[in-house]
Amino acid sequence: MLILTCPCCGVTAEETEFHAGGEAHLKRFGPGSSEDEFHDYLFARENPKGVHFERWRHANGCGKWFLAARDTVTLEVYGTYPAQTHEPPQDIKDRISARHPGWTWREFA
Amino acid sequence: MSEPTSPLAGAKYEGFAGVVAMGLQGMISLRGDLGAEALGKAVKAVTGVDVPAPRRIAMKGETGAAWMSPDELLLLVPYADVATALERLHEMLAGTHFLAVDVSDARAMFSVDGQGVREIVAKLMPVDMRRQAFGEGDFRRTRMAQIPAALWMPQPDRVQIICFRSVAEYAFNLLKGAAAPGGEVGHLS
Ligand SMILES: [Zn+2]
């Protein structure tokens, strides 16, 4: 079972109290971008076996969006952090590195 | 004009705990900067309590305030006092960024009384209901089976639950099922 702690209200609950919102840290390509960039922005998603970064919403709770770093295999959660964050916080990256030395995910490592 | 009435007005069920569909309850959804002095004063004026800490509820007699999210409170006042309370809020918060709305008729409230109320909640909601994890003054928004719900324990062995009015019957039936005689688990006391 996936257990998440919402960084907005502090509640720790299993995943049915939340709603998954897809991949985190997407960079928007809109007007002025190339077709390839726009295509990738719309459709190209990471689908890793292991470290992953996602958006979640505390749907049956405080209602806020947040980001989560977790392992898609073990369901270990490396940390949750505010939606207004452009890059995973260092302490979360360190926790991932302890488990998966040399990990990468898009431009993060 | 028709008289306001609560959903399932006063419906009761006696299982190993008693379930009651409570009467009309005044509820005001208040959004704004919960740390702002003006908001704190307005909440105090209307409810008599300070802005509660995250995941907490503060009650004083029939009035109180529950923490809903980092920018939202649910104010509880007697049903008849909602209009006056709203007026007061709008007066005291004029010029600040806030939203205060009467949601009384959009909600339903239930009480569950008796030994084993913690078990009844635990059957229906993904909430740690051990005494050391959830106690008096705690307030939790979660889901009850398939619907959003919020709960608190005004006293030991009593739970109060708020949900949307449109799903009141579903909520009542859930609670009835969880409180049915023979359904005692005896794990949480
Ligand atoms: Zn939350």
PDB file of C-alpha atoms and ligand atoms in Angstrom:
ATOM      1  CA  MET A   1       0.000   0.000   0.000  1.00  0.00           C
ATOM      2  CA  LEU A   2       1.227   3.481  -0.881  1.00  0.00           C
ATOM      3  CA  ILE A   3       1.214   5.811   2.113  1.00  0.00           C
ATOM      4  CA  LEU A   4       1.706   9.534   1.536  1.00  0.00           C
ATOM      5  CA  THR A   5       2.088  12.498   3.865  1.00  0.00           C
ATOM      6  CA  CYS A   6       0.496  15.665   2.546  1.00  0.00           C
ATOM      7  CA  PRO A   7       2.967  18.540   3.036  1.00  0.00           C
ATOM      8  CA  CYS A   8       0.107  21.057   3.037  1.00  0.00           C
ATOM      9  CA  CYS A   9      -1.905  19.746   5.996  1.00  0.00           C
ATOM     10  CA  GLY A  10       0.419  17.134   7.499  1.00  0.00           C
ATOM     11  CA  VAL A  11      -1.999  14.212   7.228  1.00  0.00           C
ATOM     12  CA  THR A  12      -0.496  10.800   6.568  1.00  0.00           C
ATOM     13  CA  ALA A  13      -2.898   8.472   4.801  1.00  0.00           C
ATOM     14  CA  GLU A  14      -3.024   5.681   2.290  1.00  0.00           C
ATOM     15  CA  GLU A  15      -3.394   6.512  -1.356  1.00  0.00           C
ATOM     16  CA  THR A  16      -7.195   6.285  -1.595  1.00  0.00           C
ATOM     17  CA  GLU A  17      -7.431   9.596   0.240  1.00  0.00           C
ATOM     18  CA  PHE A  18      -5.400  11.163  -2.575  1.00  0.00           C
ATOM     19  CA  HIS A  19      -5.710  11.453  -6.315  1.00  0.00           C
ATOM     20  CA  ALA A  20      -2.781  10.869  -8.641  1.00  0.00           C
ATOM     21  CA  GLY A  21      -2.097  13.794 -10.966  1.00  0.00           C
ATOM     22  CA  GLY A  22       0.540  12.440 -13.324  1.00  0.00           C
ATOM     23  CA  GLU A  23       4.169  13.329 -13.748  1.00  0.00           C
ATOM     24  CA  ALA A  24       5.757  16.180 -11.774  1.00  0.00           C
ATOM     25  CA  HIS A  25       8.076  18.949 -12.969  1.00  0.00           C
ATOM     26  CA  LEU A  26       6.648  19.109 -16.492  1.00  0.00           C
ATOM     27  CA  LYS A  27       7.886  22.089 -18.436  1.00  0.00           C
ATOM     28  CA  ARG A  28       5.185  23.645 -20.556  1.00  0.00           C
ATOM     29  CA  PHE A  29       5.826  24.235 -24.239  1.00  0.00           C
ATOM     30  CA  GLY A  30       3.172  26.503 -25.699  1.00  0.00           C
ATOM     31  CA  PRO A  31       3.002  29.149 -28.417  1.00  0.00           C
ATOM     32  CA  GLY A  32       6.338  29.664 -30.138  1.00  0.00           C
ATOM     33  CA  SER A  33       7.637  26.164 -29.448  1.00  0.00           C
ATOM     34  CA  SER A  34       8.371  23.584 -32.126  1.00  0.00           C
ATOM     35  CA  GLU A  35       5.930  20.820 -32.971  1.00  0.00           C
ATOM     36  CA  ASP A  36       8.265  18.225 -31.493  1.00  0.00           C
ATOM     37  CA  GLU A  37       8.534  20.130 -28.216  1.00  0.00           C
ATOM     38  CA  PHE A  38       4.775  20.553 -28.036  1.00  0.00           C
ATOM     39  CA  HIS A  39       4.236  16.893 -28.866  1.00  0.00           C
ATOM     40  CA  ASP A  40       6.598  15.773 -26.104  1.00  0.00           C
ATOM     41  CA  TYR A  41       5.069  18.185 -23.624  1.00  0.00           C
ATOM     42  CA  LEU A  42       1.635  16.751 -24.313  1.00  0.00           C
ATOM     43  CA  PHE A  43       2.386  13.065 -24.714  1.00  0.00           C
ATOM     44  CA  ALA A  44       5.905  11.988 -23.719  1.00  0.00           C
ATOM     45  CA  ARG A  45       5.957  10.775 -20.131  1.00  0.00           C
ATOM     46  CA  GLU A  46       8.470   8.965 -17.999  1.00  0.00           C
ATOM     47  CA  ASN A  47       7.411   5.455 -17.063  1.00  0.00           C
ATOM     48  CA  PRO A  48      10.229   4.315 -14.824  1.00  0.00           C
ATOM     49  CA  LYS A  49      10.681   1.120 -12.885  1.00  0.00           C
ATOM     50  CA  GLY A  50      12.049   2.705  -9.733  1.00  0.00           C
ATOM     51  CA  VAL A  51      12.489   6.369  -8.844  1.00  0.00           C
ATOM     52  CA  HIS A  52       9.636   8.576  -9.973  1.00  0.00           C
ATOM     53  CA  PHE A  53       8.331  12.087  -9.346  1.00  0.00           C
ATOM     54  CA  GLU A  54       4.600  12.681  -9.384  1.00  0.00           C
ATOM     55  CA  ARG A  55       1.892  15.226  -8.720  1.00  0.00           C
ATOM     56  CA  TRP A  56      -0.734  14.242  -6.182  1.00  0.00           C
ATOM     57  CA  ARG A  57      -3.803  15.966  -4.853  1.00  0.00           C
ATOM     58  CA  HIS A  58      -5.122  15.525  -1.332  1.00  0.00           C
ATOM     59  CA  ALA A  59      -8.579  15.124  -2.840  1.00  0.00           C
ATOM     60  CA  ASN A  60     -10.408  13.748   0.207  1.00  0.00           C
ATOM     61  CA  GLY A  61      -8.602  16.050   2.580  1.00  0.00           C
ATOM     62  CA  CYS A  62      -7.253  19.587   2.426  1.00  0.00           C
ATOM     63  CA  GLY A  63      -7.715  19.646  -1.344  1.00  0.00           C
ATOM     64  CA  LYS A  64      -4.204  20.881  -2.129  1.00  0.00           C
ATOM     65  CA  TRP A  65      -1.782  19.703  -4.799  1.00  0.00           C
ATOM     66  CA  PHE A  66       1.704  18.567  -3.870  1.00  0.00           C
ATOM     67  CA  LEU A  67       4.621  16.618  -5.331  1.00  0.00           C
ATOM     68  CA  ALA A  68       5.934  13.236  -4.273  1.00  0.00           C
ATOM     69  CA  ALA A  69       9.143  11.328  -4.923  1.00  0.00           C
ATOM     70  CA  ARG A  70       8.613   7.598  -4.670  1.00  0.00           C
ATOM     71  CA  ASP A  71       9.702   4.208  -5.921  1.00  0.00           C
ATOM     72  CA  THR A  72       7.282   2.573  -8.330  1.00  0.00           C
ATOM     73  CA  VAL A  73       8.573  -0.892  -7.421  1.00  0.00           C
ATOM     74  CA  THR A  74       8.764  -0.818  -3.627  1.00  0.00           C
ATOM     75  CA  LEU A  75       6.261   2.019  -3.041  1.00  0.00           C
ATOM     76  CA  GLU A  76       8.838   3.602  -0.736  1.00  0.00           C
ATOM     77  CA  VAL A  77       8.163   7.328  -0.515  1.00  0.00           C
ATOM     78  CA  TYR A  78      11.352   9.404  -0.490  1.00  0.00           C
ATOM     79  CA  GLY A  79       9.459  12.531   0.381  1.00  0.00           C
ATOM     80  CA  THR A  80       6.623  14.887  -0.452  1.00  0.00           C
ATOM     81  CA  TYR A  81       7.073  18.595  -1.096  1.00  0.00           C
ATOM     82  CA  PRO A  82       5.134  21.692  -2.148  1.00  0.00           C
ATOM     83  CA  ALA A  83       3.721  21.936  -5.666  1.00  0.00           C
ATOM     84  CA  GLN A  84       5.440  25.298  -6.063  1.00  0.00           C
ATOM     85  CA  THR A  85       8.871  23.600  -6.225  1.00  0.00           C
ATOM     86  CA  HIS A  86      10.737  23.505  -9.536  1.00  0.00           C
ATOM     87  CA  GLU A  87      13.224  20.836  -8.550  1.00  0.00           C
ATOM     88  CA  PRO A  88      13.190  18.028  -5.955  1.00  0.00           C
ATOM     89  CA  PRO A  89      14.650  19.292  -2.644  1.00  0.00           C
ATOM     90  CA  GLN A  90      18.215  18.205  -1.858  1.00  0.00           C
ATOM     91  CA  ASP A  91      17.276  16.113   1.185  1.00  0.00           C
ATOM     92  CA  ILE A  92      14.923  14.043  -0.952  1.00  0.00           C
ATOM     93  CA  LYS A  93      17.567  13.611  -3.650  1.00  0.00           C
ATOM     94  CA  ASP A  94      20.007  12.486  -0.945  1.00  0.00           C
ATOM     95  CA  ARG A  95      17.526   9.922   0.327  1.00  0.00           C
ATOM     96  CA  ILE A  96      17.114   8.547  -3.193  1.00  0.00           C
ATOM     97  CA  SER A  97      20.884   8.455  -3.720  1.00  0.00           C
ATOM     98  CA  ALA A  98      21.260   6.388  -0.562  1.00  0.00           C
ATOM     99  CA  ARG A  99      18.984   3.739  -2.103  1.00  0.00           C
ATOM    100  CA  HIS A 100      19.859   4.106  -5.762  1.00  0.00           C
ATOM    101  CA  PRO A 101      23.401   5.468  -6.186  1.00  0.00           C
ATOM    102  CA  GLY A 102      23.713   7.120  -9.599  1.00  0.00           C
ATOM    103  CA  TRP A 103      19.974   7.449 -10.232  1.00  0.00           C
ATOM    104  CA  THR A 104      18.712   9.825 -12.883  1.00  0.00           C
ATOM    105  CA  TRP A 105      15.247  11.045 -13.842  1.00  0.00           C
ATOM    106  CA  ARG A 106      14.900  13.477 -16.735  1.00  0.00           C
ATOM    107  CA  GLU A 107      17.355  16.290 -15.947  1.00  0.00           C
ATOM    108  CA  PHE A 108      17.602  15.428 -12.229  1.00  0.00           C
ATOM    109  CA  ALA A 109      20.206  13.203 -10.602  1.00  0.00           C
TER     110      ALA A 109
ATOM    111  CA  MET B   1     -42.218  29.733   2.369  1.00  0.00           C
ATOM    112  CA  SER B   2     -41.091  26.234   3.225  1.00  0.00           C
ATOM    113  CA  GLU B   3     -39.395  25.539   6.533  1.00  0.00           C
ATOM    114  CA  PRO B   4     -35.730  24.567   6.441  1.00  0.00           C
ATOM    115  CA  THR B   5     -35.144  20.978   7.478  1.00  0.00           C
ATOM    116  CA  SER B   6     -32.095  18.807   7.941  1.00  0.00           C
ATOM    117  CA  PRO B   7     -31.655  15.779   5.698  1.00  0.00           C
ATOM    118  CA  LEU B   8     -33.137  12.594   7.224  1.00  0.00           C
ATOM    119  CA  ALA B   9     -34.380  14.881   9.994  1.00  0.00           C
ATOM    120  CA  GLY B  10     -33.598  13.127  13.239  1.00  0.00           C
ATOM    121  CA  ALA B  11     -33.243   9.603  11.827  1.00  0.00           C
ATOM    122  CA  LYS B  12     -31.833   7.253  14.459  1.00  0.00           C
ATOM    123  CA  TYR B  13     -30.307   3.813  14.563  1.00  0.00           C
ATOM    124  CA  GLU B  14     -29.377   1.750  17.598  1.00  0.00           C
ATOM    125  CA  GLY B  15     -26.629  -0.755  16.999  1.00  0.00           C
ATOM    126  CA  PHE B  16     -23.671  -1.430  19.270  1.00  0.00           C
ATOM    127  CA  ALA B  17     -23.422   2.365  19.074  1.00  0.00           C
ATOM    128  CA  GLY B  18     -26.142   4.879  18.387  1.00  0.00           C
ATOM    129  CA  VAL B  19     -26.235   6.752  15.088  1.00  0.00           C
ATOM    130  CA  VAL B  20     -28.208   9.992  14.842  1.00  0.00           C
ATOM    131  CA  ALA B  21     -28.777  12.238  11.835  1.00  0.00           C
ATOM    132  CA  MET B  22     -28.449  15.563  13.589  1.00  0.00           C
ATOM    133  CA  GLY B  23     -30.638  18.601  13.087  1.00  0.00           C
ATOM    134  CA  LEU B  24     -29.866  21.870  11.380  1.00  0.00           C
ATOM    135  CA  GLN B  25     -26.351  23.137  12.006  1.00  0.00           C
ATOM    136  CA  GLY B  26     -25.108  26.532  10.917  1.00  0.00           C
ATOM    137  CA  MET B  27     -21.868  26.233   8.946  1.00  0.00           C
ATOM    138  CA  ILE B  28     -19.841  28.972   7.319  1.00  0.00           C
ATOM    139  CA  SER B  29     -16.979  28.227   4.986  1.00  0.00           C
ATOM    140  CA  LEU B  30     -14.340  30.900   5.558  1.00  0.00           C
ATOM    141  CA  ARG B  31     -11.334  31.196   3.265  1.00  0.00           C
ATOM    142  CA  GLY B  32      -8.508  33.648   3.673  1.00  0.00           C
ATOM    143  CA  ASP B  33      -5.110  34.146   5.287  1.00  0.00           C
ATOM    144  CA  LEU B  34      -5.506  32.151   8.521  1.00  0.00           C
ATOM    145  CA  GLY B  35      -2.485  33.900  10.021  1.00  0.00           C
ATOM    146  CA  ALA B  36      -3.853  37.403   9.480  1.00  0.00           C
ATOM    147  CA  GLU B  37      -4.770  39.425  12.560  1.00  0.00           C
ATOM    148  CA  ALA B  38      -8.040  40.667  11.045  1.00  0.00           C
ATOM    149  CA  LEU B  39      -9.196  37.141  10.280  1.00  0.00           C
ATOM    150  CA  GLY B  40      -8.279  35.960  13.762  1.00  0.00           C
ATOM    151  CA  LYS B  41     -10.312  38.748  15.304  1.00  0.00           C
ATOM    152  CA  ALA B  42     -13.297  38.080  13.058  1.00  0.00           C
ATOM    153  CA  VAL B  43     -13.265  34.350  13.880  1.00  0.00           C
ATOM    154  CA  LYS B  44     -13.064  35.164  17.575  1.00  0.00           C
ATOM    155  CA  ALA B  45     -15.937  37.623  17.342  1.00  0.00           C
ATOM    156  CA  VAL B  46     -18.224  35.151  15.597  1.00  0.00           C
ATOM    157  CA  THR B  47     -17.286  31.901  17.331  1.00  0.00           C
ATOM    158  CA  GLY B  48     -15.541  32.891  20.553  1.00  0.00           C
ATOM    159  CA  VAL B  49     -12.504  30.766  19.726  1.00  0.00           C
ATOM    160  CA  ASP B  50      -9.056  31.421  18.275  1.00  0.00           C
ATOM    161  CA  VAL B  51      -8.118  30.134  14.827  1.00  0.00           C
ATOM    162  CA  PRO B  52      -7.417  26.439  15.432  1.00  0.00           C
ATOM    163  CA  ALA B  53      -4.062  24.859  14.666  1.00  0.00           C
ATOM    164  CA  PRO B  54      -3.769  22.635  11.582  1.00  0.00           C
ATOM    165  CA  ARG B  55      -5.988  19.507  11.821  1.00  0.00           C
ATOM    166  CA  ARG B  56      -7.667  20.788  14.982  1.00  0.00           C
ATOM    167  CA  ILE B  57     -11.087  22.030  15.999  1.00  0.00           C
ATOM    168  CA  ALA B  58     -11.852  24.578  18.710  1.00  0.00           C
ATOM    169  CA  MET B  59     -15.316  24.659  20.257  1.00  0.00           C
ATOM    170  CA  LYS B  60     -16.900  26.947  22.812  1.00  0.00           C
ATOM    171  CA  GLY B  61     -20.420  25.886  23.652  1.00  0.00           C
ATOM    172  CA  GLU B  62     -22.412  25.744  20.444  1.00  0.00           C
ATOM    173  CA  THR B  63     -19.919  27.661  18.340  1.00  0.00           C
ATOM    174  CA  GLY B  64     -16.487  26.815  17.063  1.00  0.00           C
ATOM    175  CA  ALA B  65     -14.026  26.653  14.208  1.00  0.00           C
ATOM    176  CA  ALA B  66     -12.493  23.689  12.414  1.00  0.00           C
ATOM    177  CA  TRP B  67      -9.279  23.724  10.367  1.00  0.00           C
ATOM    178  CA  MET B  68     -10.090  22.550   6.845  1.00  0.00           C
ATOM    179  CA  SER B  69      -6.961  23.440   4.877  1.00  0.00           C
ATOM    180  CA  PRO B  70      -4.107  25.980   5.018  1.00  0.00           C
ATOM    181  CA  ASP B  71      -6.501  28.686   3.818  1.00  0.00           C
ATOM    182  CA  GLU B  72      -9.899  27.480   4.978  1.00  0.00           C
ATOM    183  CA  LEU B  73     -11.903  27.165   8.180  1.00  0.00           C
ATOM    184  CA  LEU B  74     -15.366  25.794   8.809  1.00  0.00           C
ATOM    185  CA  LEU B  75     -17.159  27.963  11.348  1.00  0.00           C
ATOM    186  CA  LEU B  76     -19.920  26.329  13.375  1.00  0.00           C
ATOM    187  CA  VAL B  77     -22.686  28.526  14.748  1.00  0.00           C
ATOM    188  CA  PRO B  78     -26.349  27.878  15.588  1.00  0.00           C
ATOM    189  CA  TYR B  79     -28.401  27.649  12.398  1.00  0.00           C
ATOM    190  CA  ALA B  80     -30.440  30.735  13.282  1.00  0.00           C
ATOM    191  CA  ASP B  81     -27.316  32.859  13.782  1.00  0.00           C
ATOM    192  CA  VAL B  82     -25.700  32.293  10.382  1.00  0.00           C
ATOM    193  CA  ALA B  83     -26.953  35.493   8.738  1.00  0.00           C
ATOM    194  CA  THR B  84     -25.782  37.660  11.639  1.00  0.00           C
ATOM    195  CA  ALA B  85     -22.432  35.888  11.742  1.00  0.00           C
ATOM    196  CA  LEU B  86     -21.907  36.376   8.013  1.00  0.00           C
ATOM    197  CA  GLU B  87     -22.743  40.051   8.317  1.00  0.00           C
ATOM    198  CA  ARG B  88     -20.236  40.410  11.124  1.00  0.00           C
ATOM    199  CA  LEU B  89     -17.536  38.618   9.126  1.00  0.00           C
ATOM    200  CA  HIS B  90     -18.112  40.835   6.090  1.00  0.00           C
ATOM    201  CA  GLU B  91     -17.939  43.938   8.278  1.00  0.00           C
ATOM    202  CA  MET B  92     -14.775  42.926  10.081  1.00  0.00           C
ATOM    203  CA  LEU B  93     -12.955  41.572   7.014  1.00  0.00           C
ATOM    204  CA  ALA B  94     -13.960  44.317   4.575  1.00  0.00           C
ATOM    205  CA  GLY B  95     -11.001  45.277   2.405  1.00  0.00           C
ATOM    206  CA  THR B  96      -9.092  42.017   2.987  1.00  0.00           C
ATOM    207  CA  HIS B  97      -8.933  39.053   0.611  1.00  0.00           C
ATOM    208  CA  PHE B  98     -11.433  36.527   1.965  1.00  0.00           C
ATOM    209  CA  LEU B  99     -14.502  34.472   1.190  1.00  0.00           C
ATOM    210  CA  ALA B 100     -17.303  33.669   3.645  1.00  0.00           C
ATOM    211  CA  VAL B 101     -20.214  31.542   2.503  1.00  0.00           C
ATOM    212  CA  ASP B 102     -23.190  29.952   4.239  1.00  0.00           C
ATOM    213  CA  VAL B 103     -22.918  26.217   3.533  1.00  0.00           C
ATOM    214  CA  SER B 104     -25.347  25.051   6.249  1.00  0.00           C
ATOM    215  CA  ASP B 105     -27.911  23.647   3.837  1.00  0.00           C
ATOM    216  CA  ALA B 106     -25.261  21.930   1.718  1.00  0.00           C
ATOM    217  CA  ARG B 107     -24.071  19.703   4.563  1.00  0.00           C
ATOM    218  CA  ALA B 108     -25.343  16.917   6.790  1.00  0.00           C
ATOM    219  CA  MET B 109     -24.090  16.064  10.253  1.00  0.00           C
ATOM    220  CA  PHE B 110     -24.182  12.782  12.154  1.00  0.00           C
ATOM    221  CA  SER B 111     -23.279  11.734  15.643  1.00  0.00           C
ATOM    222  CA  VAL B 112     -22.201   8.271  16.663  1.00  0.00           C
ATOM    223  CA  ASP B 113     -22.314   7.523  20.368  1.00  0.00           C
ATOM    224  CA  GLY B 114     -21.228   4.625  22.451  1.00  0.00           C
ATOM    225  CA  GLN B 115     -18.436   2.171  23.003  1.00  0.00           C
ATOM    226  CA  GLY B 116     -16.766   1.170  19.802  1.00  0.00           C
ATOM    227  CA  VAL B 117     -17.242   4.442  17.916  1.00  0.00           C
ATOM    228  CA  ARG B 118     -13.553   4.360  17.037  1.00  0.00           C
ATOM    229  CA  GLU B 119     -14.103   1.008  15.379  1.00  0.00           C
ATOM    230  CA  ILE B 120     -17.052   2.268  13.403  1.00  0.00           C
ATOM    231  CA  VAL B 121     -14.927   5.077  12.016  1.00  0.00           C
ATOM    232  CA  ALA B 122     -12.006   2.745  11.339  1.00  0.00           C
ATOM    233  CA  LYS B 123     -14.229   0.440   9.301  1.00  0.00           C
ATOM    234  CA  LEU B 124     -15.221   3.246   6.969  1.00  0.00           C
ATOM    235  CA  MET B 125     -12.306   5.670   6.798  1.00  0.00           C
ATOM    236  CA  PRO B 126      -8.547   5.345   6.208  1.00  0.00           C
ATOM    237  CA  VAL B 127      -7.803   7.041   9.524  1.00  0.00           C
ATOM    238  CA  ASP B 128      -5.656   5.816  12.393  1.00  0.00           C
ATOM    239  CA  MET B 129      -8.265   5.757  15.154  1.00  0.00           C
ATOM    240  CA  ARG B 130      -6.091   4.588  18.020  1.00  0.00           C
ATOM    241  CA  ARG B 131      -6.503   6.811  21.059  1.00  0.00           C
ATOM    242  CA  GLN B 132      -2.928   8.067  20.867  1.00  0.00           C
ATOM    243  CA  ALA B 133      -3.339   8.954  17.187  1.00  0.00           C
ATOM    244  CA  PHE B 134      -6.725  10.677  17.232  1.00  0.00           C
ATOM    245  CA  GLY B 135      -8.205  12.373  20.257  1.00  0.00           C
ATOM    246  CA  GLU B 136     -10.355  15.172  21.515  1.00  0.00           C
ATOM    247  CA  GLY B 137      -9.759  18.390  19.584  1.00  0.00           C
ATOM    248  CA  ASP B 138      -8.420  16.624  16.510  1.00  0.00           C
ATOM    249  CA  PHE B 139     -10.245  17.265  13.259  1.00  0.00           C
ATOM    250  CA  ARG B 140      -9.783  15.173  10.166  1.00  0.00           C
ATOM    251  CA  ARG B 141     -10.993  15.450   6.597  1.00  0.00           C
ATOM    252  CA  THR B 142     -10.965  12.146   4.803  1.00  0.00           C
ATOM    253  CA  ARG B 143     -13.230   9.832   2.864  1.00  0.00           C
ATOM    254  CA  MET B 144     -15.991   7.661   4.297  1.00  0.00           C
ATOM    255  CA  ALA B 145     -16.210   4.714   1.904  1.00  0.00           C
ATOM    256  CA  GLN B 146     -16.850   6.568  -1.359  1.00  0.00           C
ATOM    257  CA  ILE B 147     -17.670  10.078  -0.133  1.00  0.00           C
ATOM    258  CA  PRO B 148     -15.698  12.958   1.401  1.00  0.00           C
ATOM    259  CA  ALA B 149     -16.271  13.400   5.124  1.00  0.00           C
ATOM    260  CA  ALA B 150     -14.852  15.220   8.125  1.00  0.00           C
ATOM    261  CA  LEU B 151     -14.886  14.067  11.718  1.00  0.00           C
ATOM    262  CA  TRP B 152     -13.988  14.972  15.258  1.00  0.00           C
ATOM    263  CA  MET B 153     -14.604  13.635  18.734  1.00  0.00           C
ATOM    264  CA  PRO B 154     -16.315  16.236  20.939  1.00  0.00           C
ATOM    265  CA  GLN B 155     -15.982  13.814  23.830  1.00  0.00           C
ATOM    266  CA  PRO B 156     -14.687  10.274  24.387  1.00  0.00           C
ATOM    267  CA  ASP B 157     -16.955   7.656  22.783  1.00  0.00           C
ATOM    268  CA  ARG B 158     -18.665  10.244  20.584  1.00  0.00           C
ATOM    269  CA  VAL B 159     -17.850  11.058  16.971  1.00  0.00           C
ATOM    270  CA  GLN B 160     -19.401  13.789  14.892  1.00  0.00           C
ATOM    271  CA  ILE B 161     -19.247  13.504  11.133  1.00  0.00           C
ATOM    272  CA  ILE B 162     -19.970  16.100   8.465  1.00  0.00           C
ATOM    273  CA  CYS B 163     -20.591  15.231   4.824  1.00  0.00           C
ATOM    274  CA  PHE B 164     -22.382  16.688   1.832  1.00  0.00           C
ATOM    275  CA  ARG B 165     -26.154  16.835   2.158  1.00  0.00           C
ATOM    276  CA  SER B 166     -26.664  15.136  -1.208  1.00  0.00           C
ATOM    277  CA  VAL B 167     -25.075  11.945   0.142  1.00  0.00           C
ATOM    278  CA  ALA B 168     -26.654  12.039   3.608  1.00  0.00           C
ATOM    279  CA  GLU B 169     -28.640   8.849   3.113  1.00  0.00           C
ATOM    280  CA  TYR B 170     -25.597   6.973   1.835  1.00  0.00           C
ATOM    281  CA  ALA B 171     -23.612   8.182   4.853  1.00  0.00           C
ATOM    282  CA  PHE B 172     -26.352   7.170   7.287  1.00  0.00           C
ATOM    283  CA  ASN B 173     -26.579   3.699   5.743  1.00  0.00           C
ATOM    284  CA  LEU B 174     -22.814   3.274   5.967  1.00  0.00           C
ATOM    285  CA  LEU B 175     -22.838   4.177   9.643  1.00  0.00           C
ATOM    286  CA  LYS B 176     -25.781   1.860  10.280  1.00  0.00           C
ATOM    287  CA  GLY B 177     -23.948  -1.024   8.672  1.00  0.00           C
ATOM    288  CA  ALA B 178     -20.764  -0.345  10.599  1.00  0.00           C
ATOM    289  CA  ALA B 179     -22.683  -0.126  13.886  1.00  0.00           C
ATOM    290  CA  ALA B 180     -24.864  -3.200  13.344  1.00  0.00           C
ATOM    291  CA  PRO B 181     -24.985  -5.604  16.311  1.00  0.00           C
ATOM    292  CA  GLY B 182     -22.578  -8.455  15.804  1.00  0.00           C
ATOM    293  CA  GLY B 183     -20.173  -6.196  13.939  1.00  0.00           C
ATOM    294  CA  GLU B 184     -18.045  -5.406  16.983  1.00  0.00           C
ATOM    295  CA  VAL B 185     -14.390  -6.061  16.307  1.00  0.00           C
ATOM    296  CA  GLY B 186     -12.994  -5.297  19.739  1.00  0.00           C
ATOM    297  CA  HIS B 187      -9.652  -4.162  18.446  1.00  0.00           C
ATOM    298  CA  LEU B 188      -9.968  -0.468  19.240  1.00  0.00           C
ATOM    299  CA  SER B 189     -11.637   0.461  22.486  1.00  0.00           C
TER     300      SER B 189
HETATM  301 ZN    ZN C   1      -3.514  17.740   2.765  1.00  0.00          ZN
END
